[in-house]
Amino acid sequence: MDISSQQGPLNPFPTAAAPLERDVPQARFWTLALLVTGLALLLRLPLLSSRSLWLDETYSAWFAAVPLHALWTSVPLYETHPPFYYTLLKGWIALFGNGEAAMRSLSVLASVATVFALPAGARLARLGARAEGVALLAALFLAVNAASIQYAQQARPYAIQALAGSLAVFFAGMLVLSFVRPAPGARRWLWIVGLAVGAGLTMWLHNTGVFAALGLWTGMTVALLAATPGPRRPQILAVALAGIGALLVWSPFIPMLLKQHAAMAHLSYWIRFTPRNVTAAWTVISGGQVLHYPVALLVLLGFAWLWKHARAHFWLAACVLVLPILALAGYSYFVKPVFLSRLFLWLGPLGMVLLALGVMTLPARGRLPAVAVVLALSAYAVVGFYRSHTEDWRGMLAQVARDNRPGDLVLAFPNEVQMPVAYYMKTGPAVAYLPGPFPALHLPRTYTGNSGAPNIAPEDVAHIRALTAGHRRVWLIERLANLYDPGGIVMNELGSRYRLVRTIEGNGATIRLYVSAN
């Protein structure tokens, strides 16, 4: 049955008589939606303040404290992320403080709102009983999705981008539907404006958001051309207007992006991309490695249903889910390796919708077992996240602040270690950053992570000797020494004149205490 033959003004799903597809009374529907949202909140609260910020989160705290003018003018010249998230966080901190839980709660709010948006969008858009059942089930799956929980607990832009990206996908789907099944009073302008704002914000929240826009507009174009009847001029106009709107929303950042791209072209990037890294994107979408195959199977069933009953939305979902991953993989393979699994968190809600649709295509007796398997595997992945460890800057730096003695010297490299030190070590000895305080710009040496954090070079030996002269004890704080000091210049120099007496490991970062051998 083709979607154009279905009944109802805006219903892409036929309303069969199976138990899970009957109309849910309004009060019960919103109760279920709120219960699932409450579950999402409860799962995102543990560890919110007990776990130390890791380096990237201290970057967020650092840039949120920069004056607003500098944040939008000089910072984008060396920071590889747009200033939009830092600006949001600056306002959030002004209201709630800069503690770990306070900063992370902005991401928690966005993640929980994304869960609620799935059923709310289906009900408010009057998509029908089956769509509402799918949306409620998708919300449940997203609520227990370990990747969604993980990034909801980070003071980084990914959870907010997931909210913006999921709204953009929803509005794109509704815009396509308005041409698939034209109806009196169809709110096409609402879908155009919502898509423009959602896609524009998705791009504002991370530089790679342009790949999300590629998937969205390619998907809409293919959907309308391949599976949607009717005159083409209104379709072209609607898609073009939404694209122009998204471009206008995003346009203030374009000059900054060009400058960032020029700076990144000179970076010796730390990522080593291989085509097999593509599976990491699916790990984030599905919620964990243990869910790879079960979720993939059910998502394929969801796609099969769309192919049969809603061809236009099959093409839209396929392009949105696949193209950004392949395009970013191609960019990483041929241009610059920037492929990170967390960049695809925004595809998680779409993945959960397709997963829920796949469950709903099963025979009635198979649905509950399928849901139980997905929830059980999700719980396993969530517990694994709760038990995992991240960089313990709070614990490590507390030991330095407690155990330092008068006359101690603290050296740190790369200089981006300045962010966690500034956040956690309010008291204690002064710290000398190698080769200089962040940002150390335009030095004639290799830059690995960003344009403000240069690598160690042989000429730093004289500087280290001058700094350590007269100091009997030297603390060394380092992170990823194999990337920023592959020749071991700093540790070789200290090891030639000092004796290593203590090592503090912090799950990716290390602090060493050297004492003079004399």
Coordinates of C-alpha atoms in Angstrom, one line a residue:
M1 CA 0.0 0.0 0.0
D2 CA 1.4 3.4 -1.0
I3 CA 1.4 6.2 1.5
S4 CA -0.7 8.3 -0.8
S5 CA -3.6 6.0 -0.4
Q6 CA -3.7 6.1 3.4
Q7 CA -6.5 7.8 5.2
G8 CA -6.1 10.8 7.5
P9 CA -4.7 14.2 6.8
L10 CA -1.2 13.8 8.2
N11 CA -0.9 10.1 9.0
P12 CA 2.1 8.3 7.5
F13 CA 1.3 5.1 9.3
P14 CA -1.8 2.9 8.7
T15 CA -3.7 2.4 11.9
A16 CA -4.1 -1.4 12.2
A17 CA -6.1 -3.0 15.0
A18 CA -3.2 -4.6 16.8
P19 CA -3.2 -3.8 20.6
L20 CA -0.2 -1.5 20.5
E21 CA -1.7 0.5 17.6
R22 CA -5.0 1.5 19.1
D23 CA -5.7 5.1 19.9
V24 CA -4.2 6.1 23.3
P25 CA -6.5 8.5 25.2
Q26 CA -4.9 11.9 25.6
A27 CA -4.4 11.7 29.4
R28 CA -2.9 8.3 29.2
F29 CA -0.6 9.2 26.3
W30 CA 0.9 12.2 28.1
T31 CA 1.2 10.2 31.3
L32 CA 3.2 7.6 29.4
A33 CA 5.3 10.3 27.8
L34 CA 6.1 11.9 31.1
L35 CA 6.9 8.6 32.7
V36 CA 9.4 7.8 30.0
T37 CA 10.8 11.3 30.3
G38 CA 11.1 10.8 34.1
L39 CA 13.0 7.6 33.5
A40 CA 15.4 9.4 31.2
L41 CA 16.0 12.0 33.8
L42 CA 16.7 9.4 36.6
L43 CA 19.2 7.6 34.4
R44 CA 21.1 10.8 33.6
L45 CA 21.6 12.0 37.2
P46 CA 24.0 9.4 38.7
L47 CA 27.7 10.4 38.6
L48 CA 26.7 14.0 37.5
S49 CA 28.9 15.5 40.3
S50 CA 30.9 12.6 41.6
R51 CA 32.9 12.2 38.4
S52 CA 35.7 14.6 37.5
L53 CA 35.4 16.8 34.5
W54 CA 37.7 15.5 31.7
L55 CA 39.8 17.8 29.6
D56 CA 37.2 18.8 27.0
E57 CA 34.7 19.7 29.7
T58 CA 37.3 21.9 31.3
Y59 CA 37.7 23.6 27.9
S60 CA 34.0 24.4 28.2
A61 CA 34.4 25.9 31.6
W62 CA 37.5 27.9 30.3
F63 CA 35.8 29.3 27.3
A64 CA 32.5 30.0 29.1
A65 CA 34.6 32.3 31.4
V66 CA 36.1 34.3 28.5
P67 CA 34.5 37.7 27.9
L68 CA 31.8 37.6 25.3
H69 CA 33.5 39.8 22.8
A70 CA 36.7 37.7 22.8
L71 CA 34.6 34.5 22.6
W72 CA 33.1 35.6 19.3
T73 CA 36.2 37.3 17.8
S74 CA 39.6 36.0 18.9
V75 CA 38.7 32.5 20.3
P76 CA 37.4 31.1 17.0
L77 CA 40.8 31.8 15.5
Y78 CA 42.3 28.9 17.5
E79 CA 39.4 26.9 19.0
T80 CA 37.9 24.3 16.7
H81 CA 34.3 24.6 17.9
P82 CA 31.7 27.3 17.2
P83 CA 31.2 29.8 20.1
F84 CA 27.5 29.2 20.3
Y85 CA 27.6 26.4 22.9
Y86 CA 30.1 28.3 25.1
T87 CA 27.7 31.3 25.0
L88 CA 24.8 29.2 26.1
L89 CA 26.9 27.7 28.9
K90 CA 28.1 31.1 30.0
G91 CA 24.5 32.2 30.6
W92 CA 23.7 28.8 32.3
I93 CA 26.7 29.3 34.6
A94 CA 25.6 32.8 35.5
L95 CA 22.3 31.3 36.7
F96 CA 23.5 28.0 38.3
G97 CA 27.2 28.3 38.9
N98 CA 30.2 26.4 37.4
G99 CA 30.2 23.3 39.5
E100 CA 30.4 19.9 37.7
A101 CA 26.8 19.1 38.1
A102 CA 25.6 22.7 37.3
M103 CA 27.6 22.8 34.0
R104 CA 26.5 19.3 33.0
S105 CA 22.9 19.9 33.8
L106 CA 22.5 21.9 30.6
S107 CA 23.2 18.8 28.6
V108 CA 21.0 16.7 30.9
L109 CA 18.1 19.1 30.2
A110 CA 18.7 18.9 26.4
S111 CA 18.9 15.1 26.5
V112 CA 15.7 14.7 28.5
A113 CA 13.9 17.2 26.2
T114 CA 15.0 15.1 23.2
V115 CA 13.3 12.1 24.8
F116 CA 10.1 14.0 25.4
A117 CA 10.1 15.6 22.0
L118 CA 9.6 12.2 20.3
P119 CA 6.1 11.4 21.6
A120 CA 5.2 15.1 21.9
G121 CA 6.0 15.6 18.2
A122 CA 3.9 12.7 17.1
R123 CA 0.9 13.7 19.1
L124 CA 1.0 17.4 18.4
A125 CA 1.5 16.8 14.6
R126 CA -1.6 14.4 14.7
L127 CA 0.4 11.5 13.1
G128 CA -2.0 8.9 14.2
A129 CA -2.1 5.9 16.6
R130 CA 0.7 3.8 15.1
A131 CA 3.1 6.7 14.9
E132 CA 2.3 7.7 18.5
G133 CA 3.0 4.1 19.6
V134 CA 6.2 4.1 17.7
A135 CA 7.2 7.4 19.2
L136 CA 6.5 6.3 22.7
L137 CA 8.6 3.2 22.2
A138 CA 11.4 5.1 20.6
A139 CA 11.4 7.5 23.5
L140 CA 11.7 4.6 25.9
F141 CA 14.7 3.2 23.9
L142 CA 16.3 6.6 23.8
A143 CA 15.8 7.1 27.5
V144 CA 17.9 4.0 28.2
N145 CA 20.4 4.5 25.4
A146 CA 23.8 4.4 27.0
A147 CA 25.4 6.8 24.5
S148 CA 22.6 9.3 25.1
I149 CA 23.2 9.0 28.8
Q150 CA 26.9 9.3 28.5
Y151 CA 26.9 12.6 26.6
A152 CA 24.0 14.0 28.7
Q153 CA 26.6 13.9 31.5
Q154 CA 29.2 15.9 29.7
A155 CA 29.5 19.7 29.6
R156 CA 29.9 19.6 25.8
P157 CA 27.6 20.5 22.9
Y158 CA 26.6 17.0 21.7
A159 CA 23.4 16.5 23.7
I160 CA 22.1 19.9 22.7
Q161 CA 23.1 19.2 19.1
A162 CA 21.1 15.9 19.3
L163 CA 18.0 17.9 20.3
A164 CA 18.5 20.4 17.5
G165 CA 19.2 17.6 15.0
S166 CA 16.3 15.5 16.0
L167 CA 14.0 18.5 15.6
A168 CA 15.4 19.2 12.2
V169 CA 14.8 15.6 11.1
F170 CA 11.2 15.8 12.4
F171 CA 10.4 19.0 10.5
A172 CA 12.1 17.6 7.4
G173 CA 9.8 14.5 7.6
M174 CA 6.8 16.7 8.1
L175 CA 7.7 18.9 5.2
V176 CA 8.0 15.8 2.9
L177 CA 4.7 14.5 4.3
S178 CA 2.9 17.7 3.5
F179 CA 3.6 16.9 -0.2
V180 CA 3.0 13.2 0.0
R181 CA -0.4 13.7 1.4
P182 CA -1.6 17.3 0.9
A183 CA -4.3 18.3 3.3
P184 CA -6.3 21.4 4.0
G185 CA -4.7 23.4 6.7
A186 CA -1.4 21.7 6.4
R187 CA 1.2 23.7 8.4
R188 CA 3.9 23.8 5.7
W189 CA 5.3 27.1 6.8
L190 CA 5.7 25.8 10.3
W191 CA 7.7 22.8 9.0
I192 CA 9.9 25.1 6.8
V193 CA 10.7 27.5 9.7
G194 CA 11.3 24.6 12.1
L195 CA 13.6 22.9 9.7
A196 CA 15.5 26.1 9.0
V197 CA 16.0 26.8 12.7
G198 CA 16.7 23.2 13.7
A199 CA 19.3 22.6 10.9
G200 CA 20.9 26.0 11.5
L201 CA 21.3 25.3 15.2
T202 CA 22.7 21.9 14.4
M203 CA 25.4 23.5 12.4
W204 CA 26.0 26.2 15.1
L205 CA 26.7 23.5 17.7
H206 CA 29.5 21.7 15.8
N207 CA 31.5 22.4 12.7
T208 CA 30.6 19.0 11.3
G209 CA 26.9 20.0 11.4
V210 CA 27.2 20.8 7.7
F211 CA 27.3 17.0 7.1
A212 CA 23.9 16.8 8.9
A213 CA 22.6 19.4 6.5
L214 CA 23.9 17.4 3.6
G215 CA 21.9 14.4 4.7
L216 CA 18.8 16.4 5.4
W217 CA 18.6 18.2 2.1
T218 CA 19.8 15.3 0.0
G219 CA 17.2 13.1 1.7
M220 CA 14.3 15.6 1.1
T221 CA 15.4 16.0 -2.5
V222 CA 15.5 12.3 -3.2
A223 CA 12.3 11.7 -1.3
L224 CA 10.4 14.3 -3.3
L225 CA 11.8 13.4 -6.7
A226 CA 11.6 9.6 -6.3
A227 CA 8.5 9.0 -4.3
T228 CA 6.3 12.1 -4.1
P229 CA 3.7 13.0 -6.7
G230 CA 2.4 16.5 -7.5
P231 CA 3.9 19.7 -9.1
R232 CA 7.6 20.2 -8.5
R233 CA 7.7 24.0 -8.2
P234 CA 6.1 24.1 -4.7
Q235 CA 8.4 21.3 -3.6
I236 CA 11.5 23.0 -4.9
L237 CA 10.4 26.3 -3.3
A238 CA 9.7 24.8 0.1
V239 CA 13.0 22.9 0.2
A240 CA 14.9 25.9 -1.0
L241 CA 13.3 28.3 1.5
A242 CA 14.2 26.0 4.3
G243 CA 17.7 25.8 3.0
I244 CA 18.0 29.5 2.7
G245 CA 16.6 29.9 6.2
A246 CA 19.1 27.4 7.7
L247 CA 21.9 29.2 5.9
L248 CA 20.8 32.6 7.3
V249 CA 20.7 31.2 10.8
W250 CA 24.2 29.8 10.4
S251 CA 25.7 32.5 8.2
P252 CA 27.3 34.6 11.0
F253 CA 29.6 31.7 11.7
I254 CA 30.8 31.1 8.1
P255 CA 33.7 33.7 8.3
M256 CA 34.8 32.1 11.5
L257 CA 34.6 28.6 9.9
L258 CA 36.8 29.6 7.0
K259 CA 39.4 31.0 9.4
Q260 CA 39.2 27.8 11.5
H261 CA 39.6 25.7 8.4
A262 CA 42.7 27.6 7.4
A263 CA 44.2 27.1 10.9
M264 CA 43.3 23.4 11.0
A265 CA 45.0 22.8 7.7
H266 CA 48.3 23.2 9.4
L267 CA 47.5 20.9 12.3
S268 CA 49.2 17.5 12.6
Y269 CA 45.9 15.9 13.8
W270 CA 45.9 13.3 16.5
I271 CA 43.2 11.1 14.9
R272 CA 44.1 8.2 12.6
F273 CA 41.1 7.3 10.6
T274 CA 40.5 4.0 8.9
P275 CA 37.3 2.9 7.1
R276 CA 36.5 0.4 9.9
N277 CA 36.1 3.4 12.2
V278 CA 32.7 3.9 10.6
T279 CA 31.3 1.2 13.0
A280 CA 32.0 3.5 15.9
A281 CA 29.2 5.8 14.6
W282 CA 26.8 2.8 14.9
T283 CA 27.9 2.2 18.4
V284 CA 26.8 5.7 19.4
I285 CA 23.5 5.5 17.5
S286 CA 22.6 2.0 18.8
G287 CA 23.7 2.7 22.4
G288 CA 26.6 0.3 22.7
Q289 CA 28.6 -2.5 21.1
V290 CA 26.4 -5.1 22.6
L291 CA 23.4 -3.7 20.7
H292 CA 25.1 -3.5 17.3
Y293 CA 23.4 -6.5 15.7
P294 CA 20.0 -6.6 17.4
V295 CA 19.4 -3.0 16.8
A296 CA 20.7 -3.2 13.2
L297 CA 18.3 -6.1 12.5
L298 CA 15.3 -4.3 13.8
V299 CA 16.3 -1.0 12.1
L300 CA 16.4 -2.9 8.8
L301 CA 12.9 -4.2 9.5
G302 CA 11.8 -0.6 10.1
F303 CA 13.4 0.4 6.7
A304 CA 11.6 -2.5 5.1
W305 CA 8.3 -1.2 6.4
L306 CA 9.0 2.3 5.2
W307 CA 9.9 0.9 1.7
K308 CA 6.6 -0.8 1.5
H309 CA 4.3 1.8 3.1
A310 CA 6.1 5.2 3.1
R311 CA 8.6 5.2 0.3
A312 CA 9.4 8.9 0.5
H313 CA 10.2 8.7 4.2
F314 CA 12.4 5.6 3.4
W315 CA 14.6 7.7 1.2
L316 CA 14.6 10.6 3.7
A317 CA 15.6 8.4 6.7
A318 CA 18.2 6.4 4.6
C319 CA 19.9 9.6 3.4
V320 CA 19.9 11.2 6.8
L321 CA 21.2 8.1 8.6
V322 CA 23.8 7.1 6.1
L323 CA 25.1 10.1 4.1
P324 CA 26.5 12.2 7.0
I325 CA 28.5 9.2 8.2
L326 CA 29.9 8.3 4.8
A327 CA 30.6 11.9 3.9
L328 CA 32.5 12.6 7.1
A329 CA 34.3 9.3 6.7
G330 CA 35.3 10.4 3.1
Y331 CA 36.5 13.8 4.4
S332 CA 38.5 12.1 7.1
Y333 CA 40.1 9.6 4.7
F334 CA 40.9 12.0 1.9
V335 CA 41.2 15.5 3.5
K336 CA 41.7 15.7 7.3
P337 CA 40.9 13.0 9.9
V338 CA 38.1 14.4 12.0
F339 CA 35.9 11.3 12.4
L340 CA 34.8 10.9 16.0
S341 CA 32.0 8.7 17.0
R342 CA 30.4 11.3 19.3
L343 CA 29.7 13.5 16.2
F344 CA 26.8 11.2 15.4
L345 CA 24.9 11.4 18.6
W346 CA 22.3 13.6 16.9
L347 CA 21.4 10.5 14.8
G348 CA 20.5 8.5 17.9
P349 CA 16.8 9.7 18.1
L350 CA 16.3 8.7 14.4
G351 CA 17.9 5.4 15.0
M352 CA 15.6 4.7 18.0
V353 CA 12.5 5.7 15.9
L354 CA 13.6 3.2 13.2
L355 CA 14.3 0.6 15.9
A356 CA 10.8 1.1 17.4
L357 CA 9.2 0.9 14.0
G358 CA 11.1 -2.4 13.4
V359 CA 9.7 -3.8 16.7
M360 CA 6.2 -2.7 15.6
T361 CA 6.5 -4.6 12.4
L362 CA 7.0 -7.9 14.2
P363 CA 4.0 -10.2 14.9
A364 CA 2.2 -9.2 18.1
R365 CA 3.7 -12.2 20.1
G366 CA 7.2 -11.1 19.1
R367 CA 7.1 -7.5 20.1
L368 CA 7.3 -7.8 23.9
P369 CA 10.3 -10.2 23.7
A370 CA 12.1 -7.9 21.3
V371 CA 11.5 -4.9 23.6
A372 CA 12.7 -6.9 26.5
V373 CA 15.9 -7.9 24.7
V374 CA 16.7 -4.3 23.7
L375 CA 16.0 -3.0 27.2
A376 CA 18.1 -5.7 28.8
L377 CA 21.1 -5.1 26.5
S378 CA 20.6 -1.3 27.0
A379 CA 20.7 -1.8 30.8
Y380 CA 23.9 -3.8 30.4
A381 CA 25.5 -1.0 28.4
V382 CA 24.3 1.7 30.9
V383 CA 25.8 -0.2 33.8
G384 CA 29.0 -0.5 31.8
F385 CA 29.0 3.3 31.4
Y386 CA 28.4 3.9 35.1
R387 CA 31.4 1.6 35.9
S388 CA 33.7 3.2 33.4
H389 CA 36.4 5.8 34.3
T390 CA 37.4 9.0 32.8
E391 CA 40.3 11.5 33.4
D392 CA 40.4 12.1 37.2
W393 CA 41.8 15.7 37.1
R394 CA 40.1 16.5 40.4
G395 CA 41.7 13.7 42.3
M396 CA 45.2 14.1 40.7
L397 CA 45.4 17.8 41.2
A398 CA 44.1 17.6 44.7
Q399 CA 47.1 15.4 45.6
V400 CA 49.5 17.9 44.1
A401 CA 47.8 20.7 46.0
R402 CA 48.0 18.7 49.2
D403 CA 51.5 17.2 48.9
N404 CA 53.5 20.1 47.4
R405 CA 56.2 21.7 49.5
P406 CA 57.6 25.2 49.5
G407 CA 60.0 25.6 46.6
D408 CA 58.4 22.9 44.4
L409 CA 58.1 23.6 40.7
V410 CA 55.2 22.3 38.6
L411 CA 55.6 21.8 34.9
A412 CA 52.8 20.9 32.6
F413 CA 52.4 19.9 28.9
P414 CA 50.7 20.2 26.6
N415 CA 49.6 23.7 27.6
E416 CA 45.9 22.8 27.3
V417 CA 46.4 21.1 30.6
Q418 CA 46.0 24.7 31.9
M419 CA 42.2 24.2 31.6
P420 CA 41.8 21.5 34.3
V421 CA 44.5 23.0 36.4
A422 CA 42.8 26.4 36.4
Y423 CA 39.5 24.7 37.2
Y424 CA 40.6 22.3 40.0
M425 CA 43.8 23.6 41.5
K426 CA 42.7 26.9 43.1
T427 CA 45.5 26.7 45.7
G428 CA 48.9 25.3 45.5
P429 CA 52.1 26.0 43.6
A430 CA 52.2 28.1 40.4
V431 CA 52.4 26.0 37.2
A432 CA 54.7 26.7 34.3
Y433 CA 53.2 25.5 31.0
L434 CA 55.3 24.2 28.2
P435 CA 56.1 25.6 25.7
G436 CA 54.0 28.6 27.0
P437 CA 50.6 29.4 28.5
F438 CA 47.5 28.6 26.5
P439 CA 46.9 29.8 23.8
A440 CA 50.5 29.8 22.4
L441 CA 49.9 31.0 18.9
H442 CA 52.0 31.0 15.7
L443 CA 55.1 29.3 17.1
P444 CA 57.3 27.7 14.5
R445 CA 56.5 24.1 15.5
T446 CA 54.0 21.3 15.1
Y447 CA 50.4 21.8 16.4
T448 CA 48.5 18.6 17.1
G449 CA 45.2 19.3 18.9
N450 CA 44.4 22.9 18.1
S451 CA 46.1 26.1 17.1
G452 CA 46.8 27.1 20.7
A453 CA 48.5 24.0 21.9
P454 CA 51.9 23.4 20.2
N455 CA 54.1 20.3 20.6
I456 CA 57.3 20.2 22.5
A457 CA 60.4 20.9 20.5
P458 CA 64.2 20.6 21.1
E459 CA 64.5 24.3 21.7
D460 CA 62.3 23.8 24.9
V461 CA 65.3 22.1 26.6
A462 CA 67.0 25.4 27.5
H463 CA 63.7 26.7 28.8
I464 CA 63.2 23.6 31.0
R465 CA 66.7 24.0 32.4
A466 CA 66.1 27.6 33.2
L467 CA 62.8 26.9 35.0
T468 CA 64.1 24.0 37.0
A469 CA 67.3 25.7 38.2
G470 CA 67.4 25.8 41.9
H471 CA 64.4 23.5 42.5
R472 CA 64.9 20.2 44.3
R473 CA 61.5 18.8 43.5
V474 CA 59.7 19.1 40.2
W475 CA 56.1 17.9 39.5
L476 CA 55.3 17.1 35.9
I477 CA 51.7 17.1 34.7
E478 CA 51.3 15.5 31.2
R479 CA 48.6 14.2 29.0
L480 CA 49.2 12.3 25.7
A481 CA 52.9 12.7 25.9
N482 CA 53.2 10.3 22.9
L483 CA 51.4 12.9 20.7
Y484 CA 52.7 16.2 22.1
D485 CA 56.3 15.1 22.9
P486 CA 56.9 11.9 20.8
G487 CA 60.6 12.2 21.3
G488 CA 60.3 12.3 25.1
I489 CA 62.2 15.6 25.3
V490 CA 60.7 16.7 28.6
M491 CA 60.9 13.4 30.5
N492 CA 64.4 12.7 29.2
E493 CA 65.6 16.1 30.4
L494 CA 64.1 15.7 33.8
G495 CA 65.3 12.0 34.1
S496 CA 68.9 13.1 33.4
R497 CA 69.0 15.4 36.4
Y498 CA 66.2 14.1 38.7
R499 CA 65.0 10.8 40.2
L500 CA 61.4 9.7 39.6
V501 CA 59.9 9.0 43.0
R502 CA 56.1 9.1 42.5
T503 CA 53.6 8.6 39.7
I504 CA 49.9 9.5 39.9
E505 CA 47.7 7.9 37.2
G506 CA 44.5 9.6 36.2
N507 CA 42.9 7.5 33.4
G508 CA 44.7 9.2 30.5
A509 CA 46.6 11.8 32.3
T510 CA 49.7 11.4 34.5
I511 CA 51.5 13.4 37.2
R512 CA 55.1 12.5 38.1
L513 CA 57.2 13.8 41.0
Y514 CA 60.9 14.2 40.4
V515 CA 63.5 14.8 43.2
S516 CA 67.0 16.0 42.6
A517 CA 69.5 13.2 42.6
N518 CA 72.1 15.4 44.4

